[in-house]
Every structure is written in structure tokens, then in C-alpha cells.
Amino acid sequence: MNKRNRPDDRPARGRLPIGTNEDVEFSEELADEDDREARRRAEAADCRAGLDG
């Protein structure tokens, strides 16, 4: 492996951290309108991707 492709323990300047996937429970009681819109958009995206069950 050459120096250019070698992994580095230090985070690169300007790069965002790698996110994680987490399953979270949706609570209709605690949801605001932004949460409801996000859920509608996620469900629509799942349908388009063929993940609607």
C-alpha cells in the first residue's frame, strides 16, 4: 500500500464523521409536523425502492 492510500488514524480536515444507522421508534404522540413529514417522505422513498413490504 502506498502512502497516498494508507489509512490514517487522524481525521482529515474538513471531512464529516461517518454516520451510523440506528433503528428508532416513532412516537405519534411526541411527533411534530416536521417529524410527520419526514415519516411520509421516508415511507414514499421505501415504496419507490420496493421496500414497502
Tab-separated table of C-alpha atoms in Angstrom:
chain	number	residue	atom	x	y	z
A	1	MET	CA	0.000	0.000	0.000
A	2	ASN	CA	1.493	3.336	-0.942
A	3	LYS	CA	1.491	6.414	1.260
A	4	ARG	CA	-1.413	8.016	-0.604
A	5	ASN	CA	-3.769	5.060	0.023
A	6	ARG	CA	-2.604	4.280	3.555
A	7	PRO	CA	-5.314	4.616	6.220
A	8	ASP	CA	-4.627	7.335	8.738
A	9	ASP	CA	-5.813	7.413	12.347
A	10	ARG	CA	-6.216	11.183	12.281
A	11	PRO	CA	-9.485	12.550	10.848
A	12	ALA	CA	-8.981	14.501	7.647
A	13	ARG	CA	-9.594	18.201	7.945
A	14	GLY	CA	-12.999	19.211	6.607
A	15	ARG	CA	-14.424	15.685	6.459
A	16	LEU	CA	-17.626	14.787	8.242
A	17	PRO	CA	-17.721	11.846	10.650
A	18	ILE	CA	-19.182	8.600	9.392
A	19	GLY	CA	-22.790	8.257	10.492
A	20	THR	CA	-24.406	5.215	11.979
A	21	ASN	CA	-27.697	3.543	11.191
A	22	GLU	CA	-29.996	3.278	14.153
A	23	ASP	CA	-33.482	1.882	14.418
A	24	VAL	CA	-35.646	4.315	16.317
A	25	GLU	CA	-39.236	4.034	17.391
A	26	PHE	CA	-41.607	6.666	16.034
A	27	SER	CA	-43.987	8.132	18.578
A	28	GLU	CA	-47.027	9.814	17.046
A	29	GLU	CA	-47.749	11.392	20.437
A	30	LEU	CA	-44.373	13.158	20.545
A	31	ALA	CA	-44.092	13.958	16.829
A	32	ASP	CA	-44.338	17.456	15.443
A	33	GLU	CA	-45.226	18.346	11.854
A	34	ASP	CA	-41.596	18.052	10.711
A	35	ASP	CA	-41.445	14.502	12.126
A	36	ARG	CA	-44.678	13.561	10.349
A	37	GLU	CA	-43.382	14.973	7.058
A	38	ALA	CA	-40.100	13.081	7.462
A	39	ARG	CA	-42.019	9.870	8.052
A	40	ARG	CA	-44.206	10.438	4.966
A	41	ARG	CA	-41.122	11.106	2.860
A	42	ALA	CA	-39.333	8.011	4.196
A	43	GLU	CA	-42.360	5.819	3.501
A	44	ALA	CA	-42.629	7.216	-0.032
A	45	ALA	CA	-38.925	6.555	-0.623
A	46	ASP	CA	-39.312	2.998	0.647
A	47	CYS	CA	-42.204	2.457	-1.793
A	48	ARG	CA	-40.144	3.782	-4.696
A	49	ALA	CA	-37.290	1.470	-3.698
A	50	GLY	CA	-39.637	-1.503	-3.473
A	51	LEU	CA	-39.235	-1.802	0.295
A	52	ASP	CA	-42.894	-1.389	1.177
A	53	GLY	CA	-43.171	-4.949	2.460
